[in-house]
XYZ file of C-alpha atoms in Angstrom:
549
model
C -42.937 28.882 -3.261
C -42.965 27.791 0.252
C -40.797 29.254 2.758
C -39.095 26.951 5.768
C -39.108 28.460 9.359
C -37.126 26.318 12.372
C -39.193 25.478 15.128
C -37.389 27.948 17.566
C -38.059 30.949 14.822
C -42.163 30.132 15.343
C -41.748 30.143 18.944
C -39.684 33.462 19.080
C -42.446 34.525 16.593
C -45.356 33.299 18.920
C -44.749 35.470 21.864
C -43.921 38.440 19.487
C -45.931 42.103 19.823
C -46.332 43.216 16.424
C -46.815 47.108 16.389
C -49.997 48.792 16.323
C -51.375 49.896 13.206
C -54.452 50.420 11.439
C -52.754 49.847 7.722
C -51.727 46.145 6.910
C -50.527 44.847 3.918
C -51.304 40.515 4.069
C -49.530 38.753 1.339
C -51.179 35.580 1.556
C -48.881 32.595 0.863
C -47.307 29.031 1.887
C -44.470 28.157 4.358
C -43.504 25.224 5.541
C -43.037 24.287 9.227
C -43.431 22.050 12.178
C -45.364 23.279 15.011
C -45.756 20.778 16.896
C -42.468 19.278 16.542
C -44.084 15.996 15.067
C -44.575 16.412 11.164
C -43.813 19.186 8.925
C -46.210 20.404 6.445
C -47.218 23.361 4.447
C -49.203 26.237 6.326
C -50.901 29.092 4.868
C -48.404 32.340 6.263
C -48.875 36.101 5.708
C -45.938 38.028 4.531
C -43.861 34.608 4.459
C -43.952 34.044 8.105
C -45.828 32.478 10.787
C -47.842 32.549 13.600
C -49.697 34.989 11.372
C -49.045 38.889 12.668
C -51.678 40.379 15.254
C -53.794 42.871 14.427
C -54.308 45.717 17.332
C -56.054 49.180 17.311
C -58.021 51.334 19.340
C -61.512 51.637 19.643
C -62.875 53.664 16.807
C -60.050 53.321 14.370
C -60.532 51.795 10.729
C -58.588 49.086 9.850
C -57.387 48.323 6.472
C -56.148 45.163 5.430
C -54.807 44.941 1.930
C -55.143 40.930 1.181
C -52.621 39.839 -1.776
C -53.382 35.953 -2.865
C -50.058 34.590 -3.357
C -51.034 31.105 -2.691
C -51.227 29.894 -6.488
C -53.359 27.118 -6.084
C -56.331 28.320 -3.404
C -58.486 31.552 -3.306
C -58.902 33.496 0.094
C -60.705 35.509 1.895
C -60.902 37.250 5.194
C -63.819 37.088 8.153
C -63.520 39.658 10.893
C -65.016 37.061 13.985
C -67.210 39.142 16.383
C -67.432 42.080 14.589
C -70.433 43.355 13.967
C -69.798 45.141 10.866
C -72.544 47.826 10.687
C -73.455 49.757 7.882
C -70.538 47.604 6.566
C -71.897 43.965 5.245
C -69.628 43.903 2.116
C -66.794 43.128 4.286
C -68.031 40.484 6.753
C -66.127 37.842 4.478
C -67.979 34.720 3.747
C -66.992 33.700 0.267
C -70.320 32.851 -1.522
C -72.493 35.101 0.797
C -71.137 38.693 0.799
C -68.191 38.195 -1.043
C -66.474 36.802 -3.975
C -63.272 34.772 -3.399
C -59.713 36.555 -3.808
C -58.274 34.340 -6.506
C -54.627 33.272 -6.761
C -52.829 36.758 -8.115
C -55.326 38.874 -6.819
C -55.736 41.395 -4.487
C -58.555 43.045 -2.514
C -58.457 45.627 0.473
C -61.117 45.055 3.633
C -61.776 48.446 5.353
C -63.345 48.005 8.489
C -64.351 50.224 11.399
C -63.204 48.831 15.305
C -66.806 50.142 16.878
C -66.271 47.831 19.637
C -63.933 46.144 22.271
C -62.482 43.432 22.921
C -60.885 40.187 21.812
C -61.629 39.046 18.414
C -59.730 36.872 15.629
C -59.529 37.186 12.193
C -59.524 34.250 9.635
C -60.053 32.630 6.511
C -64.142 32.358 5.254
C -62.850 29.688 2.639
C -63.236 26.051 3.089
C -60.744 24.727 5.293
C -58.207 27.510 5.525
C -58.564 28.493 8.726
C -57.316 25.331 9.516
C -54.485 25.171 7.785
C -53.394 28.211 9.469
C -54.583 31.149 7.969
C -55.994 33.288 11.303
C -54.493 35.359 13.615
C -55.788 37.367 16.921
C -57.720 40.992 16.341
C -57.584 42.921 19.481
C -59.544 46.181 19.875
C -58.071 48.399 22.911
C -60.635 50.435 25.103
C -58.986 53.333 26.663
C -62.619 53.951 28.530
C -62.441 50.120 29.916
C -64.548 49.494 33.337
C -61.284 47.685 34.437
C -58.314 50.067 33.554
C -57.499 50.874 37.045
C -57.317 47.199 38.389
C -54.828 46.074 35.351
C -51.198 46.769 36.048
C -50.296 45.103 32.864
C -51.572 42.816 29.864
C -49.823 39.668 28.841
C -49.663 38.436 24.902
C -52.603 37.042 23.603
C -53.373 33.116 24.132
C -54.384 31.128 21.235
C -55.178 27.831 21.504
C -55.505 25.528 18.694
C -55.455 21.886 17.596
C -53.486 20.856 14.606
C -53.666 18.424 11.642
C -50.765 17.127 9.692
C -52.682 16.384 6.578
C -53.643 19.633 4.489
C -57.589 20.445 5.290
C -59.041 19.861 1.707
C -58.172 16.054 1.706
C -59.262 16.041 5.080
C -63.253 17.706 4.099
C -63.094 15.317 0.951
C -62.592 11.932 3.317
C -65.089 13.253 6.044
C -67.599 13.895 3.398
C -67.256 10.470 1.190
C -70.113 8.099 2.431
C -67.293 5.393 1.142
C -64.063 5.962 3.000
C -66.185 7.560 6.177
C -69.259 5.893 6.347
C -69.973 6.859 9.697
C -69.689 10.278 9.618
C -67.614 11.163 11.857
C -64.994 14.135 12.005
C -61.578 13.580 11.352
C -59.336 13.574 14.664
C -56.767 16.487 14.667
C -53.010 15.170 16.113
C -52.156 17.953 18.377
C -52.773 20.901 20.589
C -51.171 24.095 20.239
C -50.313 27.171 22.925
C -49.579 30.341 20.317
C -49.141 28.492 17.649
C -46.312 25.548 19.577
C -46.121 23.607 22.110
C -43.628 26.117 24.315
C -45.113 29.089 24.917
C -44.183 31.557 28.030
C -45.951 34.292 29.512
C -43.244 36.335 31.762
C -44.943 37.865 35.037
C -43.684 39.888 38.437
C -45.252 39.406 41.658
C -48.264 40.833 43.222
C -49.403 42.161 39.964
C -52.650 42.065 37.842
C -52.643 40.909 34.345
C -54.950 40.688 31.849
C -55.057 37.414 29.368
C -56.771 37.101 26.687
C -57.535 33.989 25.320
C -58.661 32.483 21.560
C -59.836 29.251 20.857
C -59.056 29.400 17.266
C -59.264 25.906 16.546
C -60.573 23.666 13.716
C -62.427 21.281 16.090
C -61.625 20.633 19.448
C -63.234 22.180 22.631
C -60.515 23.125 25.243
C -59.977 22.862 28.827
C -57.601 25.477 30.618
C -55.926 25.746 33.913
C -52.841 27.822 35.206
C -51.418 25.743 38.575
C -52.065 27.774 41.800
C -54.048 30.512 40.009
C -57.200 31.707 39.272
C -58.710 33.195 36.309
C -61.391 36.031 36.724
C -63.451 36.545 33.675
C -64.040 39.956 32.914
C -64.876 40.118 28.936
C -66.486 36.723 26.690
C -66.720 37.290 22.698
C -66.112 40.905 23.009
C -68.459 41.941 26.206
C -67.275 43.022 29.163
C -68.807 41.077 32.070
C -68.827 41.645 35.696
C -66.024 39.683 37.557
C -66.146 36.100 37.674
C -63.368 33.968 39.493
C -62.935 30.644 38.175
C -60.566 27.594 38.781
C -60.923 26.114 34.838
C -62.001 27.259 31.694
C -63.900 25.715 28.882
C -63.379 27.758 25.473
C -65.607 26.124 22.621
C -64.222 26.460 19.176
C -64.422 30.369 18.187
C -64.914 31.865 21.942
C -62.893 34.258 23.380
C -62.532 35.058 26.859
C -60.010 38.419 29.208
C -59.883 37.096 32.342
C -57.734 38.914 35.060
C -54.275 36.724 37.032
C -53.196 37.856 40.078
C -50.151 36.725 40.606
C -47.947 35.583 43.637
C -46.337 37.493 46.393
C -42.841 35.764 45.638
C -40.956 34.944 42.839
C -40.093 30.908 44.150
C -41.927 28.818 41.385
C -42.642 28.711 37.513
C -46.127 27.469 37.239
C -47.742 25.012 34.264
C -50.155 26.128 31.984
C -52.433 22.941 31.493
C -54.734 23.104 28.089
C -56.161 20.065 27.146
C -58.729 18.619 24.220
C -62.385 17.837 24.933
C -61.688 14.294 23.581
C -65.131 13.497 24.672
C -66.613 15.190 21.473
C -64.348 13.069 18.953
C -65.963 9.871 17.985
C -62.821 8.124 18.287
C -59.251 8.803 20.011
C -56.539 7.515 17.997
C -53.063 6.740 19.314
C -51.167 9.140 17.579
C -53.580 11.836 19.142
C -51.388 14.136 21.709
C -54.530 16.026 23.656
C -52.376 18.104 25.822
C -49.962 21.061 25.605
C -48.323 23.094 28.337
C -47.274 26.406 28.437
C -45.877 28.586 31.846
C -46.529 31.572 33.928
C -42.918 32.192 34.008
C -41.505 34.222 37.211
C -38.008 33.662 37.240
C -36.443 32.678 33.574
C -33.232 30.578 35.798
C -35.767 28.513 37.300
C -37.336 25.052 36.242
C -40.796 24.667 34.231
C -42.989 22.324 36.029
C -44.792 19.426 34.306
C -48.227 19.871 34.021
C -50.972 19.897 36.653
C -53.086 16.876 37.285
C -56.919 17.953 37.343
C -59.200 15.029 38.041
C -61.885 16.657 37.489
C -62.786 19.842 35.499
C -64.504 22.416 37.823
C -66.450 24.529 35.377
C -68.719 27.578 36.134
C -71.807 27.932 33.475
C -71.165 30.724 30.571
C -74.884 31.631 30.991
C -74.231 32.518 35.291
C -71.668 35.519 33.600
C -73.528 38.912 33.490
C -73.064 41.319 31.050
C -72.219 44.975 31.232
C -74.198 47.036 30.496
C -77.232 45.215 31.594
C -79.754 44.746 29.356
C -83.028 43.135 30.340
C -84.174 40.384 27.784
C -85.366 41.316 24.486
C -89.447 41.311 24.054
C -92.063 40.802 23.242
C -91.085 38.622 20.372
C -92.249 39.759 16.654
C -90.554 36.643 14.569
C -89.835 33.096 16.044
C -87.516 30.883 13.983
C -87.160 27.277 14.875
C -83.927 25.344 13.152
C -83.516 21.497 13.899
C -80.089 20.676 13.819
C -79.168 17.126 12.163
C -76.695 15.036 9.930
C -78.067 13.198 7.338
C -76.584 12.038 3.801
C -76.997 14.291 0.831
C -76.174 14.330 -2.399
C -73.952 11.043 -1.238
C -71.975 12.690 1.345
C -71.695 12.879 4.645
C -73.634 16.315 5.568
C -75.018 18.456 8.299
C -78.093 20.599 7.908
C -80.852 23.252 9.388
C -84.458 21.187 9.068
C -83.396 19.087 6.720
C -81.380 21.356 4.144
C -77.962 21.447 3.924
C -76.115 24.508 2.824
C -74.913 25.144 -0.709
C -73.601 28.449 -2.055
C -75.972 30.080 -4.888
C -74.557 31.104 -8.311
C -75.445 34.994 -7.198
C -74.388 35.786 -3.674
C -76.833 36.286 -1.361
C -76.058 39.944 -0.534
C -75.842 40.863 -4.395
C -79.150 39.336 -4.452
C -80.642 41.546 -2.349
C -78.639 44.789 -3.848
C -80.323 44.105 -7.037
C -83.676 42.745 -6.712
C -87.236 44.499 -7.260
C -88.339 46.120 -3.834
C -91.881 44.702 -4.324
C -89.738 41.136 -3.739
C -86.390 41.583 -1.908
C -88.402 40.661 0.821
C -89.796 37.653 -0.625
C -87.470 34.566 0.739
C -87.702 32.695 -2.600
C -85.104 34.614 -4.487
C -82.252 33.750 -2.228
C -82.886 29.890 -3.134
C -84.057 27.043 -0.968
C -80.017 26.018 -0.234
C -79.101 29.168 1.171
C -81.546 28.618 4.102
C -82.536 32.040 4.160
C -84.933 33.799 6.565
C -85.901 37.166 5.414
C -86.242 39.757 8.781
C -87.974 43.279 8.862
C -86.126 45.802 10.372
C -86.409 46.155 14.085
C -88.031 43.224 14.932
C -87.314 41.488 17.846
C -85.963 37.584 16.647
C -86.169 34.637 18.627
C -84.248 31.578 17.361
C -84.503 28.342 19.041
C -81.992 25.203 18.058
C -82.447 22.034 18.529
C -79.942 19.570 18.245
C -80.936 16.047 17.539
C -77.019 14.872 16.926
C -75.481 13.561 19.786
C -72.635 15.848 19.747
C -72.109 19.814 20.551
C -72.046 22.288 18.397
C -70.532 25.800 18.772
C -73.015 27.886 17.096
C -72.069 31.382 15.932
C -74.016 34.266 14.499
C -72.446 37.147 12.099
C -73.768 40.608 12.843
C -74.701 40.283 16.711
C -74.233 38.892 19.794
C -77.444 37.658 20.959
C -79.020 36.773 24.251
C -79.289 33.239 25.302
C -82.594 33.180 26.713
C -82.930 29.647 27.555
C -81.665 25.802 27.703
C -82.989 22.993 27.873
C -79.971 20.608 28.527
C -76.730 22.073 29.706
C -73.598 21.424 28.308
C -71.336 19.107 30.355
C -67.846 17.875 28.690
C -66.628 14.460 29.722
C -64.479 14.466 32.657
C -66.274 17.819 33.940
C -68.813 19.263 36.295
C -70.671 22.450 35.606
C -72.341 24.902 38.098
C -75.147 26.523 36.632
C -76.187 27.952 40.410
C -75.545 31.536 39.338
C -77.824 31.713 36.173
C -80.684 34.232 38.223
C -80.538 37.023 35.848
C -82.243 35.173 32.789
C -84.795 38.112 32.099
C -83.051 40.907 33.645
C -79.420 40.375 32.139
C -79.259 37.486 29.687
C -75.635 36.795 28.915
C -74.659 37.992 25.278
C -72.113 36.375 23.045
C -71.689 35.391 19.631
C -70.696 31.304 19.943
C -72.471 29.379 22.348
C -72.212 25.635 23.125
C -75.108 23.505 21.914
C -75.806 20.427 23.946
C -76.114 17.026 22.681
C -80.062 16.254 21.781
C -80.494 19.863 23.488
C -82.402 23.166 22.716
C -80.793 26.933 23.183
C -83.240 29.865 22.857
C -81.446 33.279 21.791
C -82.500 36.772 20.786
C -81.561 40.017 19.106
C -82.976 42.814 17.572
C -82.978 43.305 13.652
C -81.116 46.423 13.867
C -78.630 45.720 11.708
C -79.275 45.696 8.114
C -77.152 42.928 6.235
C -76.512 39.197 5.120
C -75.323 37.475 8.173
C -74.797 33.761 8.542
C -75.011 31.593 11.652
C -73.362 28.061 11.526
C -71.474 25.365 13.300
C -67.842 26.245 13.693
C -67.180 22.862 12.870
C -69.171 20.963 10.200
C -69.738 21.134 6.199
C -73.429 22.619 5.033
C -74.629 23.252 8.881
C -75.431 27.084 7.732
C -78.254 28.947 7.526
C -78.836 32.687 5.928
C -80.370 35.502 7.790
C -81.917 38.401 5.400
C -82.097 41.433 7.863
C -83.819 44.166 6.742
C -83.431 44.215 2.906
C -84.988 47.112 1.948
C -82.836 49.388 4.539
C -79.841 47.559 3.271
C -80.140 48.640 -0.385
C -80.747 52.518 0.751
C -77.490 51.945 2.592
C -75.679 50.030 0.276
C -76.363 51.406 -3.163
C -73.888 49.257 -4.964
C -70.844 46.895 -4.418
C -67.664 47.924 -4.604
C -65.922 48.189 -7.444
C -62.943 46.220 -7.000
C -65.091 43.560 -5.586
C -66.857 43.492 -8.773
C -63.965 43.122 -11.265
C -63.069 40.343 -8.901
C -65.996 38.681 -9.484
C -66.425 39.424 -12.963
C -62.806 37.811 -13.666
C -64.291 34.963 -12.344
C -67.414 34.542 -14.303
C -69.735 35.256 -11.102
C -72.675 36.966 -11.736
C -73.974 40.117 -9.446
C -77.042 40.356 -10.242
C -80.300 38.181 -10.418
C -81.872 35.861 -7.946
C -79.729 32.727 -6.473
C -80.046 30.721 -10.122
C -78.989 34.098 -12.001
C -82.598 35.321 -12.936
C -83.046 38.745 -12.997
C -85.598 38.443 -15.301
C -88.191 36.182 -13.818
C -87.208 36.457 -9.931
C -89.472 33.891 -9.193
C -87.806 31.198 -11.606
C -85.043 29.229 -9.431
C -84.726 26.459 -11.728
C -81.118 27.396 -11.929
C -80.139 27.821 -8.468
C -77.849 25.234 -7.287
C -79.332 22.501 -4.892
C -76.019 20.420 -4.851
C -72.588 20.792 -3.504
C -70.521 21.072 -6.347
C -67.177 19.901 -5.179
C -65.742 19.570 -1.146
C -62.383 20.145 -2.063
C -61.737 23.380 0.102
C -60.693 26.622 -1.502
C -58.838 24.823 -3.914
C -58.424 26.872 -7.400
C -60.225 26.659 -9.709
């Protein structure tokens, strides 16, 4: 059943402060609403309301989320973006990797520990559902924050998101169709939202320092941000503290997060516009229907007028690699394992696809985690058993891994890795968005304290090198946060993972069995001859998002 929400209800909910709790019940279903005021459409909501609730806990708390799938026509899942899931790989969330989908009418409980303070978000890891609205902020508060003494108050979390008038499954079909979309261009959204609406307000008092958390939850768009006549001081990026860095403008790629400090003026003489603007330079085309901007407001006095958005002739950006993480950590080394990934777009099984090293990701018959758990110990470190199209690389426990990703495409790509916040060691090309200048002069600490984050931007026709220590046994994806098939798998310390997780959560095992999904064997479901991969999928079986069955 669809519930209809008024626009006023949407914008009111956007600023709600949901009560902090460690236990949540998420009944996931459809509502119909109109967040940009231009066209009502079905949206995936939690407990019959959208925007979805913020999860806010203290560091060290365990978050329990019982998910009931009331969608009727789609399976679902949840990923806890930025959480390392140490000792907890089975709850990471990507369908076909660490869990089976949650089918309509079924429930599943996630149990995750908030070990690391910072700004995160939850979203579906079933194809397309995040873009259809299944997402929300996830905040872990820190009683020991190094900035506690300078923060007077915290503003509501700011989310920025592109918005499509069509549901995502047919857009995926269109995008991948070589007939309907011969150039392979990604579908362009209609609007930009701030806090899932177009009239977000952040009420402030004079002479105070506010903490503002910012999350780009877009499906495709990278976003510029400016607050008229106010600077922002970055103190956190992707869940990691940084030394203070004051900036005039921000550029937030898909899935990135920042925490900034804002110092308010001495007198409440006016209110100030907050401008969010899509980076249209990353779009293959800019259609006439596109509304690139969204305007919110920093409200000093509700009786005063709300000004229009400021004009920004040139976006003045600071290179995020110039940020200095806290605590400082030297560049990892010496390197034990080098991985080279070539990113490109191509046609595969008559679809527009993307991949690493010429391989587009295809889910296997047996989830990669379950292959690890059921494999013989003498074969668990053999990458062949995970299937060619899982694009798996097996890592030994505690080795230093260096990954160089080379972009052979002429577009920007926000890359995300699960289970880690790697050191960004080097780049051949600085990502410079159209209409912006980027100051990279502050990068003087590449060896002594390289930037660490879980989402980084890969420049067109450029290369980026990252490093991390393989000290988190699990099956972890590295993928673009935008494009189909542009994913690969790290099978990290599989022997240690077998010892750490002796079996599959019985509740998940029942969900898998009810859908006929095997939990034993290699990628092709063979548990007798583990090197016989003749049944391992090498072709995507459909591109209809999470539509069920």
